[in-house]
Amino acid sequence: MNFILDHYNYWIVVFLMMTGFYIVITANNLVKKIVGLNVFQTSVFILYISEAKVSGGTAPIVTEGATLYSNPLPHVLILTAIVVGVAVTAVGLALIVRIKRAYGTVEENEFKKMDDAI
Amino acid sequence: MSDFIDLVLLAMLALTGLRIIFLKDLFAVVMLFGIYSFLTALIFINLDAVDVAFTEAAVGAGISTVLMLGTLALTGREEKESSHSSILPLIVVFITGAALIYGTLDMEPFGNPDNPIHKHVAPRYIEDSPKEIGLPNMVTSVLASYRGFDTLGEVVVVFAALIAVLSLLGVPKEGQQKAPASGLKSHQVLRVVAKLIISPIILFALYVQFHGDFGPGGGFQAGVIAAAALILYALVFGLPNAVAVIGPRFLKFMAAAGVLLYASVGFFSMYKGGNFLDYNKLAADPVAGQHYGILIIELGVGITVFAVMLSIYYAFGNQVERSNIQ
């Protein structure tokens, strides 16, 4: 049981990562691909934050009576990564809007066919 | 108890992720993704990462969802049947997953205080930062001071993303003709409730901005929350009304001003004889200098993030309104 609890977070992270990966490689629709990428990205965030956790510790804000704090460094890295992540997602969505305008579709196989026809 | 909550939340997250694969209705996919983000935020709180949870709830569930819905309004909400065979991707995913699971067997046990990650750098941040920086929130100390250079880079990336989106989609013009379907005129309850909560949201954003040194929060979160207030206004009362409050040209100016404010703190500390972003030199007392430095750069971050998020929303909203007119 202890072995499972020790690795449970990592296994869920791998599961989510593979879910995101599967969506990215099978989905034809570009918006769904972006959702898949975001799922993948979030799984990495959870991996970092799981690493930072200390059992019996508390959030890294100094409080009276607390001696054990979780590791603040991964929190900083992921905090900025989330904001940069949404900015990059916005760029991806903007590209999708332009693809829709140029091809009239956002299904990967359909505009690939149009490209081949040219 | 905390472990048990962790087990349940992560299982719910896995189920949500799995459901996203099979749904063909993209509107439902985006809504599920919002739920997914909120679950992630809860997990972050349970894992003691309060600052990160704050950001994830505001950014992942708020801004991302709105932007994806904006894109769906332009591209259609039905996903067509996939032409790929699903056998080969499944094999690839299973092999990669199995390799990664095999890798996790060597990982240190979850939550053990003796893990190598807790043995370097982190003890210094935890023990010395309250004395050196004088702030109780270690995440803010590391973000704004120890890794201030890194954070400047992140802010520049966010700014660069704005440039990319605006060059792809263009900027809405001020005083353009109103789309007939702009805003939600028939939803009286929504309009009244929105009017009531928009000002508290902005007040809360300011609180998060200036209280971030002492509790969870800071420039990134505050910027996103303030942008969310105006996005709500634009959603309910129509884009042209929101553009009349804060115009896109002013926002572009704000986005650049935030980055410049941040960088100028760095140059000012060089002028005072320190290194780039060395706040100790900003005042006679090093700890007071750190306070000034962090306050100003967090303000710069907040301004840039607010302006970038709102401008990106304007760019998407403008596309939707244009397609409504046509």
XYZ file of N, CA and C in Angstrom, chain B residues 118-207:
270
model
N 14.802 18.600 -1.832
C 14.673 19.479 -0.670
C 16.019 19.741 0.011
N 17.106 19.192 -0.551
C 18.390 19.288 0.141
C 19.271 20.434 -0.362
N 19.038 20.912 -1.571
C 19.856 21.993 -2.114
C 18.999 23.233 -2.308
N 19.568 24.374 -2.515
C 18.912 25.648 -2.787
C 17.726 25.934 -1.871
N 16.730 25.013 -1.858
C 15.494 25.277 -1.112
C 15.736 25.617 0.362
N 16.608 24.884 1.109
C 16.796 25.257 2.517
C 17.244 26.705 2.676
N 18.057 27.177 1.724
C 18.510 28.571 1.818
C 17.333 29.516 1.666
N 16.481 29.254 0.648
C 15.306 30.095 0.451
C 14.437 30.095 1.701
N 14.241 28.878 2.286
C 13.309 28.772 3.404
C 13.878 29.417 4.667
N 15.198 29.227 4.895
C 15.755 29.743 6.148
C 16.161 31.213 6.046
N 16.738 31.618 4.911
C 17.315 32.963 4.841
C 16.397 34.025 4.252
N 15.454 33.602 3.366
C 14.697 34.648 2.671
C 13.871 35.523 3.614
N 13.271 35.005 4.718
C 12.539 35.930 5.589
C 13.443 37.002 6.182
N 14.740 36.652 6.403
C 15.661 37.655 6.963
C 16.197 38.569 5.868
N 16.614 37.958 4.730
C 17.264 38.758 3.676
C 16.282 39.663 2.961
N 15.098 39.126 2.655
C 14.127 39.892 1.872
C 13.116 40.556 2.807
N 12.840 39.894 3.938
C 11.902 40.474 4.889
C 10.459 40.223 4.561
N 10.172 39.258 3.669
C 8.778 38.967 3.321
C 8.417 37.574 3.820
N 7.188 37.431 4.354
C 6.806 36.080 4.785
C 6.561 35.121 3.624
N 6.089 35.619 2.483
C 5.781 34.725 1.362
C 7.050 34.400 0.580
N 7.549 33.161 0.776
C 8.813 32.799 0.130
C 8.681 32.739 -1.383
N 7.476 32.368 -1.864
C 7.303 32.267 -3.311
C 7.518 33.641 -3.952
N 6.964 34.690 -3.328
C 7.173 36.041 -3.857
C 8.644 36.426 -3.783
N 9.308 36.083 -2.666
C 10.735 36.418 -2.534
C 11.542 35.796 -3.660
N 11.302 34.498 -3.908
C 12.083 33.814 -4.943
C 11.724 34.367 -6.317
N 10.427 34.536 -6.547
C 9.953 34.980 -7.862
C 10.506 36.355 -8.212
N 10.402 37.289 -7.265
C 10.678 38.682 -7.600
C 12.110 39.071 -7.319
N 12.767 38.378 -6.377
C 14.103 38.837 -6.018
C 15.202 37.855 -6.425
N 15.189 36.643 -5.850
C 16.270 35.697 -6.167
C 16.271 35.345 -7.658
N 15.070 35.126 -8.207
C 14.980 34.763 -9.621
C 14.344 35.896 -10.413
N 14.641 37.141 -10.031
C 14.033 38.296 -10.681
C 14.356 38.371 -12.162
N 15.554 37.957 -12.521
C 15.981 38.015 -13.911
C 15.133 37.067 -14.762
N 14.915 35.881 -14.189
C 14.097 34.857 -14.825
C 12.669 35.370 -15.075
N 12.117 36.014 -14.041
C 10.749 36.521 -14.140
C 10.658 37.625 -15.187
N 11.703 38.446 -15.285
C 11.726 39.463 -16.345
C 11.606 38.791 -17.706
N 12.337 37.671 -17.862
C 12.254 36.919 -19.124
C 10.838 36.443 -19.394
N 10.167 35.936 -18.356
C 8.798 35.435 -18.529
C 7.864 36.564 -18.961
N 8.033 37.739 -18.347
C 7.172 38.866 -18.693
C 7.399 39.264 -20.149
N 8.670 39.203 -20.579
C 8.962 39.537 -21.974
C 8.301 38.515 -22.905
N 8.296 37.220 -22.493
C 7.651 36.193 -23.321
C 6.155 36.490 -23.453
N 5.512 36.868 -22.336
C 4.088 37.193 -22.376
C 3.854 38.372 -23.326
N 4.736 39.365 -23.250
C 4.632 40.537 -24.126
C 4.803 40.124 -25.592
N 5.776 39.219 -25.839
C 6.015 38.753 -27.211
C 4.795 38.008 -27.747
N 4.124 37.240 -26.860
C 2.919 36.519 -27.282
C 1.843 37.508 -27.721
N 1.753 38.640 -27.011
C 0.779 39.667 -27.400
C 1.080 40.173 -28.801
N 2.372 40.444 -29.075
C 2.745 40.939 -30.403
C 2.348 39.919 -31.466
N 2.598 38.620 -31.153
C 2.265 37.570 -32.124
C 0.761 37.540 -32.387
N -0.052 37.582 -31.311
C -1.508 37.508 -31.495
C -2.003 38.724 -32.274
N -1.488 39.906 -31.940
C -1.984 41.109 -32.616
C -1.570 41.116 -34.081
N -0.361 40.583 -34.379
C 0.030 40.576 -35.785
C -0.761 39.530 -36.571
N -1.279 38.493 -35.870
C -2.094 37.495 -36.565
C -3.533 37.964 -36.741
N -4.091 38.589 -35.709
C -5.531 38.882 -35.725
C -5.863 40.358 -35.916
N -4.904 41.253 -35.694
C -5.205 42.666 -35.840
C -5.843 43.242 -34.602
N -5.899 44.554 -34.531
C -6.398 45.255 -33.355
C -7.792 45.794 -33.661
N -8.738 45.698 -32.712
C -10.039 46.315 -32.960
C -9.913 47.835 -33.005
N -10.669 48.450 -33.918
C -10.605 49.912 -34.010
C -11.570 50.527 -33.013
N -11.170 51.656 -32.462
C -12.054 52.317 -31.515
C -13.175 52.997 -32.275
N -14.368 52.955 -31.685
C -15.514 53.630 -32.277
C -16.032 52.969 -33.544
N -15.821 51.647 -33.677
C -16.352 50.977 -34.860
C -17.846 50.713 -34.675
N -18.511 50.341 -35.777
C -19.947 50.130 -35.687
C -20.269 48.933 -34.816
N -21.395 49.008 -34.098
C -21.725 47.935 -33.173
C -22.358 46.781 -33.926
N -21.925 45.576 -33.553
C -22.568 44.391 -34.113
C -23.966 44.284 -33.496
N -24.942 43.822 -34.280
C -26.298 43.758 -33.749
C -26.414 42.841 -32.525
N -25.652 41.761 -32.510
C -25.816 40.782 -31.434
C -24.821 41.011 -30.292
N -24.234 42.232 -30.259
C -23.189 42.468 -29.285
C -23.760 42.557 -27.867
N -23.167 41.792 -26.935
C -23.640 41.799 -25.552
C -24.842 40.892 -25.366
N -25.249 40.746 -24.116
C -26.367 39.853 -23.803
C -27.537 40.701 -23.316
N -28.275 41.295 -24.266
C -29.291 42.274 -23.873
C -30.493 41.631 -23.208
N -30.799 40.376 -23.562
C -32.018 39.769 -23.043
C -31.815 39.114 -21.677
N -30.577 39.060 -21.198
C -30.348 38.409 -19.912
C -30.268 39.451 -18.807
N -31.431 39.849 -18.282
C -31.442 40.917 -17.280
C -30.703 40.519 -16.004
N -30.923 39.269 -15.537
C -30.297 38.835 -14.283
C -28.780 38.911 -14.410
N -28.293 38.396 -15.547
C -26.852 38.389 -15.785
C -26.296 39.808 -15.775
N -27.039 40.727 -16.403
C -26.551 42.112 -16.485
C -26.471 42.748 -15.108
N -27.515 42.519 -14.279
C -27.519 43.128 -12.947
C -26.397 42.522 -12.089
N -26.301 41.179 -12.121
C -25.279 40.525 -11.292
C -23.888 40.960 -11.746
N -23.670 41.035 -13.060
C -22.357 41.438 -13.568
C -22.004 42.829 -13.061
N -22.994 43.754 -13.128
C -22.730 45.124 -12.655
C -22.336 45.121 -11.192
N -23.001 44.244 -10.407
C -22.710 44.209 -8.974
C -21.308 43.683 -8.699
N -20.859 42.666 -9.457
C -19.602 42.012 -9.039
C -18.360 42.543 -9.753
N -18.521 43.341 -10.811
C -17.315 43.778 -11.526
C -16.417 44.636 -10.638
N -17.003 45.605 -9.909
C -16.129 46.446 -9.086
C -15.473 45.670 -7.937
N -16.189 44.760 -7.212
C -15.461 43.963 -6.226
C -14.324 43.146 -6.829
N -14.504 42.652 -8.073
C -13.417 41.868 -8.681
C -12.179 42.748 -8.854
N -12.395 43.991 -9.327
C -11.237 44.875 -9.539
C -10.575 45.213 -8.206
N -11.417 45.437 -7.167
C -10.883 45.714 -5.837
C -10.059 44.530 -5.349
N -10.584 43.323 -5.568
C -9.880 42.106 -5.154
C -8.546 41.987 -5.894
N -8.554 42.346 -7.182
C -7.305 42.282 -7.957
C -6.260 43.203 -7.337
N -6.687 44.404 -6.927
C -5.730 45.335 -6.321
C -5.210 44.786 -4.998
N -6.113 44.152 -4.235
C -5.698 43.536 -2.969
C -4.658 42.459 -3.229
